Amino acid sequence: MATQFLRRFFAPQSLVVIGASPKPESLGGVVLRNLLEGQFDKPLWAVNPRGYADVHGVECLRRIADLPRPPDLAVICSPLRSLPKVIDDLSAIGVRAALILSGGASLEREASLRGRLQKAARRSGMRVLGPECLGVAVPSWRLNATYAAQPIADGSVAYLGQSGMLGNAMIDWAAGREVGFSHLVTLGDSLDVRLPDVIDYLNLSSKCRALLLHLESIRNARHFMTALRDASRNRLVLAIKSGRTPQATLDQLPETPGIERRDAVIEAALARAGVVRVEDSDELFDALETLSRLKPPRGDRLAIVSNGVGPALLAIDKLIDGGGQLAEFGETTVAALLEAGLDVSRPGRNPIDLGGSATPADYLAALDIVTRDPQVDAVLVLHAPTRLAPAQATAEALITARQRYRHRLLVSWMGLKEALAARAAFNRAGIPSYLSPEKAVRAFLHLVRYRRVQALLHETPPSLPFDSNTEIRQRCHALIDASLSRGRDRLTHEETAQVLAAYGIESAPSRYVADFEEAERATQTLPGPWAVKVVHRDNCEPFRYWREASRQTSALAQDLEQPGSVVDAVVRLGERIAETLPQSPIYSYCLQTMQRGKGSWQLSAGITRDPELGPVIVFGSGGYKIDVMADRQIALPPLNMRLAEELIDRTRAGRLIRAHSEDAAAEITQVAQLLVKLSQMASDLPRLKGLELNPLLLNRDGLTAVDFALDLGERAVQAIMPYPEELRETVTLAGSEVEVRPIRGEDAPLITQFHTRLSEQSIRYRYFHHKAVLSMRELAQLSQINYDRQMAFIAVRRLPPGEADEGHEMAAEKRGREEMLGVVRVWNDPDNIRTEFSIIVRDDLHGIGLGRLLMEKMIRYSRQVGTLVMVGTVMTDNQPMRRLLKQLGFTLVTNLEEGVIEATLKLNAPQSEWQRHRLEAALD
């Protein structure tokens, strides 16, 4: 239901507090006092069956039915047992939003009470926030419907949490740092209104410039990731996630196979959403201060200027542990430092130790040199107070000179007495200041991490190396269906090899035999030496070995030189499995040529499934006899080549390949292509539960999967909606075959080339002003869309050999040289009530029906997904577009004030009262 009626929680036109009393310990009384102290200036009532005339001067009624009119918002502070009846009574008078602050241990004990409360809310159609929450505060609306112990200042930061007590503490922390809130919400038990619903609502608020999240659990991962990615494209988002360890997790979720620490999946999801994760509440405000004052640097190279080597060494330890780099100065910088004679410890090297006798002028001289170095991304200035360099005087000198430094400056003035006034001066000047060198470095790493996660969110990837098609998917679904029909929840080794082959993943040449006689015959056609693996039910389960490492090699015999050795191995392995694992039937024996002697890297890769976030791609070092968990990194699908390479670079295996391979770029590309194929497999085969390739050999012959296992489960839902392959279609237009398909991130080069073929008038009709060149950020926004909320259909045509444009050729070579002819887009609101369209067609293709083709496809799609109305804005002189829209059934209205035509097309009838309400508001 997304943002249905949520406006009533954050901007109510009237409000009632249920259960308020004048008693000092009354929860409702505290809420009412906070509302009055916050100067809530809309109609306000209290309800209490005890019959008070008023509570704190507010009119009090005995029954909900006695209210003079339905309030926008009801704040419920009644005893738990009365909640279902209170919800029913509020619904009877037409209340559509209820904020339940009541809670306690009995809510957890009485499952029936929670169920009755849910039924009452669903029956009424009312939105319910809570129970057991702190409440809602919107200072700009003069709304403080919380039981917080102190006033909540107005500001531009929104806090959204799941714990009422932590919300209380957050208010106090913020007050101590002079941080104000645009919105403050805790959701408590999340009976109805969920975290993504509120994020969607806050995404619509221009006042919210930064979003602070406290997460305990994630429900409905698709909606969560969609809302979060939308939020972080437009504002800073910081998150704390409790439950990093199993002992701190309230929901007893099953483990994620093949991943030692489930929290790593949360880390990957937040990074993919463009969110900076912090470890604690103190760090949350440090990160907020840093990221709201400084733009992220170009890289992670930090220079340090200090008046003592001790603090600098502490900073370096923190920097390296956090994945940053100590900048290496260029020759010009080294020469200037040596000539100035400023460094007393290691002249010309980083860090710069000015010594205990350093003066403010020494600091400025060092900064003048270091901040000009292109090999430095940011500078950390450390200071311990001395007689020659008092804290306040040195700070004032730095503040006065800061405009001449183009690098980002972070400072740590250590101490509490003398340094306090200096830190205050830095804060007033907008220079982030920190208590210790370690905190300052942590802040720098926040900047680095923010740049990285935003790059993941906005990057424009190169062309995909592989496209699956209907035939590939049908072949694999048939294997899965056959296995399930036989009562098996996993594929055999041979069946898994067929799935890999369908996706272009090479596996080692193998023969699958039933007994030793067939094995002996197989040696005549398969080159030796050989390896034999017995394929039985248990070892067809992926990620099993990390629990039972000793059994991984018990089903394997290697380096067999003679056919007789192969026969002996088949007999011996079969007997061993029959004795040790009698419950695990043997499917076959796999005979392979040994893969030694090629200088191979041993890797592992695969797909696993998280109980909250769905399919996950894993990669790292591999092999039968090493701890693969020590180097395992993860990423959420769908992946493209750049996301795959980013995953590789986080592993030790990836770093070793880059450092020691003769052709590192080519080998990294091969591995990235494999990971993209696994990502496509996860999207195409929702019943695939897990797939493990280990070992995976990378050598001069390419990439080869030696051993693998695949199991099956219920249909999975990916946290990030995959590419909608089913929406592709091919049509004939003006004698040419044209494919109309959803856009994808890899189409950025096509968009760039398409833009160069547009006239100035066409660009003006689309963007309402001339836009000669698209920036990288704009390309990312146009090509990397969120299919849950947006859709863009592009028309493309394959070019004959030799006709590709020069700038287009590299991107096109793997996909058969395409050119883009036109594109139609829609942007849906979170409630799927209203969608806004835009369309543009190449100038040389006007008049052949391409615009109609694209619009009709988009209208069909929008009707299919249940959108109620499509709207768009057209310039008054765009006569061809006006004619087309009228033919398609749009209503056209001239907006004289803006000088444009507003087009509206009704797609579907509203199915509920709230849809009718939202539709009326959308068209108002």
XYZ file of C-alpha atoms in Angstrom, residues 299-545:
247
model
C 40.282 8.608 -4.166
C 41.435 7.164 -0.859
C 44.954 8.699 -0.587
C 45.397 10.633 2.647
C 48.244 12.956 3.640
C 48.869 13.668 7.328
C 50.383 16.820 8.831
C 51.086 16.673 12.575
C 53.204 18.256 15.284
C 54.215 14.831 16.578
C 54.790 11.429 15.039
C 52.845 9.483 17.709
C 49.351 10.757 16.785
C 50.208 10.353 13.079
C 51.083 6.682 13.558
C 47.764 6.042 15.312
C 46.003 7.632 12.344
C 47.960 5.508 9.859
C 47.025 2.268 11.635
C 43.354 3.210 11.469
C 43.677 4.251 7.820
C 45.280 1.012 6.612
C 42.972 -1.197 8.697
C 40.006 0.602 7.136
C 41.167 0.056 3.556
C 42.533 3.539 2.883
C 45.934 4.474 1.494
C 48.715 6.660 2.831
C 49.459 9.068 -0.018
C 52.891 8.872 -1.658
C 54.112 12.378 -2.463
C 55.181 13.343 -5.966
C 58.713 14.497 -6.740
C 57.771 18.201 -6.692
C 56.223 17.862 -3.229
C 59.193 15.923 -1.877
C 61.628 18.548 -3.180
C 59.578 21.408 -1.702
C 59.350 19.708 1.703
C 63.094 19.038 1.769
C 63.855 22.620 0.798
C 61.535 24.008 3.479
C 63.045 21.735 6.158
C 59.680 21.283 7.841
C 59.685 17.527 8.546
C 61.762 16.537 11.581
C 61.242 12.731 11.428
C 61.308 11.478 7.832
C 61.867 14.476 5.562
C 59.928 14.347 2.314
C 57.715 11.420 3.331
C 54.156 11.028 4.553
C 53.266 11.705 7.391
C 54.811 15.136 7.832
C 56.028 15.523 11.414
C 56.475 19.234 12.131
C 57.796 18.508 15.627
C 56.832 19.883 19.005
C 58.268 23.310 18.206
C 56.001 23.823 15.189
C 54.274 27.197 14.936
C 51.022 28.075 13.154
C 53.142 29.374 10.267
C 54.817 25.943 9.946
C 51.429 24.293 9.607
C 50.395 26.696 6.852
C 53.685 26.253 5.000
C 53.340 22.462 5.043
C 49.730 22.642 3.867
C 50.640 25.022 1.041
C 52.989 22.338 -0.301
C 50.960 19.168 0.327
C 47.603 20.430 -0.939
C 49.089 21.099 -4.385
C 50.098 17.457 -4.856
C 47.822 15.654 -7.393
C 48.652 12.341 -5.680
C 46.871 13.495 -2.501
C 43.086 13.256 -2.203
C 42.625 14.742 1.283
C 44.729 16.089 4.158
C 44.363 15.322 7.848
C 45.811 17.953 10.186
C 46.655 16.737 13.707
C 47.489 19.058 16.574
C 48.470 18.650 20.208
C 48.663 21.976 22.082
C 52.138 23.416 22.818
C 53.379 26.831 23.923
C 54.669 27.584 20.418
C 51.465 26.410 18.746
C 48.494 27.092 21.054
C 45.319 25.297 20.025
C 43.191 28.394 19.415
C 45.853 30.431 17.572
C 46.760 27.533 15.261
C 43.091 26.872 14.537
C 42.416 30.528 13.699
C 45.412 30.609 11.334
C 44.152 27.517 9.524
C 40.591 28.843 9.295
C 41.802 32.143 7.823
C 43.901 30.357 5.179
C 41.494 27.532 4.305
C 40.227 29.099 1.065
C 43.585 28.635 -0.621
C 43.588 24.853 -0.102
C 41.793 22.964 -2.860
C 42.038 19.625 -1.028
C 39.539 18.469 1.567
C 40.767 19.221 5.068
C 39.929 17.247 8.193
C 41.335 18.268 11.549
C 41.842 16.661 14.936
C 42.710 19.078 17.723
C 43.471 16.676 20.567
C 42.621 17.436 24.181
C 39.573 18.641 26.088
C 40.475 21.942 27.725
C 42.500 24.080 25.298
C 41.261 22.200 22.234
C 37.554 22.682 23.024
C 37.380 26.300 21.838
C 39.452 25.465 18.755
C 37.094 22.660 17.752
C 34.138 25.013 18.186
C 35.842 27.545 15.890
C 36.407 24.855 13.249
C 32.769 23.814 13.436
C 31.605 27.412 12.975
C 33.891 27.675 9.927
C 32.476 24.489 8.409
C 35.675 22.430 8.823
C 34.947 18.981 10.329
C 36.841 18.553 13.610
C 37.354 15.378 15.632
C 38.432 14.479 19.149
C 41.080 11.944 18.143
C 43.198 10.975 15.121
C 41.315 7.676 14.881
C 37.936 9.423 14.682
C 39.260 11.784 12.031
C 40.496 8.882 9.898
C 37.194 7.087 10.365
C 35.491 10.199 9.004
C 37.796 10.210 5.983
C 36.935 6.568 5.353
C 33.239 7.522 5.450
C 33.943 9.905 2.574
C 35.772 7.169 0.663
C 32.999 4.654 1.310
C 30.310 7.133 0.263
C 32.108 7.763 -3.028
C 32.328 3.988 -3.598
C 28.683 3.164 -2.841
C 27.429 6.092 -4.884
C 29.599 4.899 -7.770
C 27.934 1.486 -7.496
C 24.571 3.228 -7.626
C 25.319 5.578 -10.550
C 27.986 3.920 -12.705
C 27.325 3.208 -16.388
C 28.576 -0.306 -17.173
C 29.996 -1.671 -20.423
C 28.180 -4.075 -22.685
C 26.977 -7.412 -21.349
C 29.062 -10.413 -22.414
C 26.096 -12.756 -22.595
C 22.378 -12.704 -23.310
C 20.182 -15.576 -22.225
C 17.248 -16.414 -24.448
C 14.002 -18.321 -24.278
C 15.548 -21.553 -25.572
C 18.264 -21.529 -22.875
C 15.751 -20.879 -20.118
C 13.377 -23.586 -21.356
C 16.194 -26.137 -21.501
C 17.193 -25.442 -17.904
C 13.604 -25.337 -16.629
C 13.049 -28.767 -18.185
C 16.010 -30.190 -16.209
C 14.676 -28.630 -13.011
C 11.124 -29.865 -13.624
C 12.364 -33.395 -14.309
C 14.407 -33.457 -11.108
C 11.514 -32.202 -8.994
C 9.121 -34.704 -10.587
C 11.453 -37.488 -9.408
C 11.320 -36.148 -5.860
C 14.852 -34.730 -5.954
C 15.638 -31.276 -4.543
C 18.996 -31.048 -6.370
C 20.445 -31.762 -9.783
C 23.028 -34.437 -10.404
C 26.571 -33.504 -11.366
C 25.797 -34.315 -15.003
C 22.582 -32.254 -15.031
C 24.377 -29.307 -13.439
C 27.043 -29.513 -16.165
C 24.245 -29.166 -18.733
C 22.913 -26.033 -17.006
C 26.417 -24.531 -16.979
C 26.859 -25.347 -20.662
C 23.551 -23.653 -21.491
C 24.908 -20.427 -19.969
C 28.271 -20.692 -21.691
C 30.200 -21.764 -18.563
C 32.841 -24.313 -19.502
C 33.271 -27.380 -17.309
C 36.087 -29.916 -17.382
C 35.612 -32.691 -20.005
C 33.800 -35.498 -18.158
C 32.331 -38.960 -18.641
C 29.518 -40.087 -16.363
C 29.471 -43.845 -15.814
C 27.366 -46.240 -13.756
C 30.010 -48.783 -12.749
C 33.670 -49.794 -13.079
C 33.140 -51.491 -16.464
C 31.810 -48.308 -18.039
C 34.626 -46.406 -16.339
C 37.241 -48.644 -17.941
C 35.706 -48.157 -21.387
C 35.588 -44.374 -20.844
C 39.346 -44.224 -20.319
C 39.786 -45.256 -23.967
C 38.284 -41.977 -25.230
C 39.192 -39.580 -22.424
C 42.887 -38.585 -22.115
C 44.623 -39.347 -18.798
C 45.757 -39.000 -16.119
C 42.304 -39.062 -14.545
C 40.314 -38.087 -11.507
C 37.234 -40.003 -10.340
C 34.460 -38.577 -8.215
C 31.529 -40.592 -6.920
C 28.338 -38.511 -7.410
C 25.874 -39.200 -4.625
C 22.943 -37.310 -3.172
C 24.795 -35.584 -0.348
C 27.657 -34.188 -2.430
C 25.215 -32.694 -4.937
C 24.354 -30.125 -2.254
C 26.277 -26.856 -2.703
C 28.240 -25.286 0.160
C 28.141 -28.537 2.133
C 31.902 -28.893 2.527
